[in-house]
CSV table of C-alpha atoms in Angstrom, one decimal:
chain,number,residue,atom,x,y,z
B,84,GLU,CA,26.2,8.7,12.2
B,85,GLN,CA,26.5,6.6,9.0
B,86,CYS,CA,24.6,7.0,6.0
B,87,TRP,CA,24.2,5.6,2.3
B,88,GLU,CA,23.8,7.4,-0.9
B,89,VAL,CA,21.6,5.2,-3.2
B,90,GLU,CA,20.7,6.7,-6.7
B,91,ALA,CA,19.8,3.9,-9.1
B,92,TYR,CA,15.9,3.7,-9.3
B,93,ASP,CA,15.9,-0.2,-9.1
B,94,ASP,CA,18.2,0.0,-5.8
B,95,VAL,CA,16.1,2.6,-4.2
B,96,CYS,CA,13.0,0.5,-4.8
B,97,GLU,CA,14.6,-2.6,-3.5
B,98,LEU,CA,15.7,-0.7,-0.4
B,99,LEU,CA,12.2,0.8,0.3
B,100,SER,CA,10.6,-2.4,0.1
B,101,SER,CA,13.1,-4.5,2.1
B,102,GLU,CA,11.9,-5.7,5.5
B,103,ASP,CA,15.4,-5.2,6.8
B,104,ILE,CA,15.6,-1.5,6.4
B,105,ARG,CA,14.2,0.6,9.3
B,106,ALA,CA,14.2,4.1,10.2
B,107,ASN,CA,13.4,5.3,13.8
B,108,TYR,CA,12.6,9.2,13.7
B,109,LEU,CA,11.1,9.3,17.2
B,110,PRO,CA,14.2,9.4,19.2
B,111,SER,CA,15.7,12.3,17.0
B,112,PHE,CA,12.2,14.1,17.4
B,113,LEU,CA,12.0,13.8,21.1
B,114,GLY,CA,15.7,14.7,21.4
B,115,GLN,CA,14.8,18.1,20.2
B,116,LEU,CA,12.5,18.7,23.3
B,117,PRO,CA,13.8,21.0,26.0
B,118,THR,CA,16.2,19.2,28.3
B,119,SER,CA,15.0,21.4,31.3
B,120,VAL,CA,11.9,19.2,31.8
B,121,PRO,CA,12.2,15.5,32.9
B,122,ALA,CA,12.0,12.9,30.3
B,123,THR,CA,9.2,11.1,32.3
B,124,ARG,CA,7.1,14.0,31.5
B,125,TYR,CA,7.5,13.3,27.7
B,126,ALA,CA,6.6,9.8,28.1
B,127,TYR,CA,3.2,10.2,27.0
B,128,LEU,CA,4.3,12.0,23.9
B,129,ALA,CA,6.5,9.1,23.0
B,130,ASP,CA,3.8,6.6,23.2
B,131,PHE,CA,1.5,8.9,21.3
B,132,PHE,CA,3.8,9.6,18.4
B,133,GLN,CA,4.6,5.9,18.0
B,134,ARG,CA,1.2,5.5,16.6
B,135,TRP,CA,1.6,8.4,14.1
B,136,PRO,CA,2.3,7.1,10.4
B,137,LEU,CA,5.0,9.8,10.3
B,138,PHE,CA,6.9,7.8,13.0
B,139,GLN,CA,6.2,4.3,11.6
B,140,ASP,CA,8.3,2.3,9.3
B,141,GLY,CA,8.3,-1.2,7.7
B,142,LYS,CA,5.1,-3.3,8.1
B,143,GLY,CA,3.3,-0.9,10.5
B,144,GLN,CA,3.7,2.0,8.1
B,145,ARG,CA,2.5,0.0,5.2
B,146,ARG,CA,-0.5,-1.4,7.2
B,147,THR,CA,-1.3,2.1,8.3
B,148,HIS,CA,-0.9,3.6,4.7
B,149,ALA,CA,-3.4,1.0,3.4
B,150,VAL,CA,-6.0,2.0,5.7
B,151,LEU,CA,-5.4,5.6,5.3
B,152,ALA,CA,-5.2,5.4,1.4
B,153,ARG,CA,-8.7,4.1,1.3
B,154,LEU,CA,-9.9,6.8,3.6
B,155,PHE,CA,-8.4,9.7,1.4
B,156,SER,CA,-9.3,8.3,-2.0
B,157,ALA,CA,-10.6,10.8,-4.5
B,158,GLN,CA,-14.4,9.7,-4.1
B,159,ARG,CA,-13.9,10.0,-0.2
B,160,MET,CA,-12.3,13.5,-0.6
B,161,GLY,CA,-15.5,14.4,-2.5
B,162,PHE,CA,-17.6,13.1,0.3
B,163,LEU,CA,-15.7,15.0,3.0
B,164,GLU,CA,-15.6,18.3,1.0
B,165,LYS,CA,-19.6,18.0,1.1
B,166,ILE,CA,-19.3,17.4,4.8
B,167,VAL,CA,-17.0,20.5,5.3
B,168,GLN,CA,-19.2,22.7,3.4
B,169,GLU,CA,-22.2,21.5,5.3
B,170,GLU,CA,-20.6,22.0,8.9
B,171,ILE,CA,-19.2,25.4,7.8
B,172,ALA,CA,-22.9,26.5,7.0
B,173,ALA,CA,-24.1,24.9,10.2
B,174,ILE,CA,-21.5,26.9,12.2
B,175,VAL,CA,-21.9,30.2,10.4
B,176,GLN,CA,-25.7,30.3,10.3
B,177,PRO,CA,-26.1,31.3,14.0
B,178,LEU,CA,-23.1,33.4,14.0
B,179,ARG,CA,-24.6,35.6,11.2
B,180,GLN,CA,-27.1,36.7,13.8
B,181,ARG,CA,-24.7,38.0,16.3
B,182,GLU,CA,-22.9,41.3,16.4
B,183,GLU,CA,-19.7,39.7,17.6
B,184,TRP,CA,-18.1,36.4,17.5
B,185,ASP,CA,-14.6,34.9,18.1
B,186,ALA,CA,-13.1,33.4,14.9
B,187,VAL,CA,-11.1,30.8,16.8
B,188,ALA,CA,-13.5,29.7,19.6
B,189,ASP,CA,-16.7,29.9,17.6
B,190,PHE,CA,-15.6,28.7,14.2
B,191,ALA,CA,-12.1,27.3,13.8
B,192,LYS,CA,-12.0,25.3,17.0
B,193,PRO,CA,-15.4,23.4,16.7
B,194,LEU,CA,-15.1,22.8,12.8
B,195,PRO,CA,-12.4,20.1,13.0
B,196,LEU,CA,-14.4,18.0,15.5
B,197,ARG,CA,-17.5,18.3,13.7
B,198,VAL,CA,-16.2,17.4,10.4
B,199,ILE,CA,-14.2,14.4,11.8
B,200,SER,CA,-17.3,13.4,13.8
B,201,ARG,CA,-19.5,13.4,10.6
B,202,ALA,CA,-16.9,11.5,8.6
B,203,LEU,CA,-16.8,8.9,11.3
B,204,GLY,CA,-20.6,8.5,11.0
B,205,PHE,CA,-21.9,10.5,13.9
B,206,THR,CA,-24.9,13.0,13.6
B,207,ALA,CA,-25.5,16.3,15.2
B,208,HIS,CA,-27.9,14.4,17.6
B,209,ASP,CA,-24.8,12.4,18.7
B,210,GLU,CA,-23.1,15.6,19.9
B,211,ASP,CA,-24.5,15.5,23.5
């Protein structure tokens, strides 16, 4: 493989903002998957991962970054912290009355979905 080493700050900025420079990380990522399983079984992974910001480049990455930057602003993180605290309290309250509970099944598994749902505007009434 060929590579360049660019050290000057202005040159790095110019390269990073260039529409002509691209990186496609997906093939090398998928190339690490076991060869004992047919590639057709991984087709859904390729489609799924192509949408991830980690595997995007150029305009697609900048578009995704612009949306995500608004979602993860300092103000929004304060709002999410409150949601996380409320959802933890809502999950833990009934668990306190049980003698035994499973930390993963009863707490860790439902927490992310509940937080994401609330962050997207759904309420507890929408769960059903």
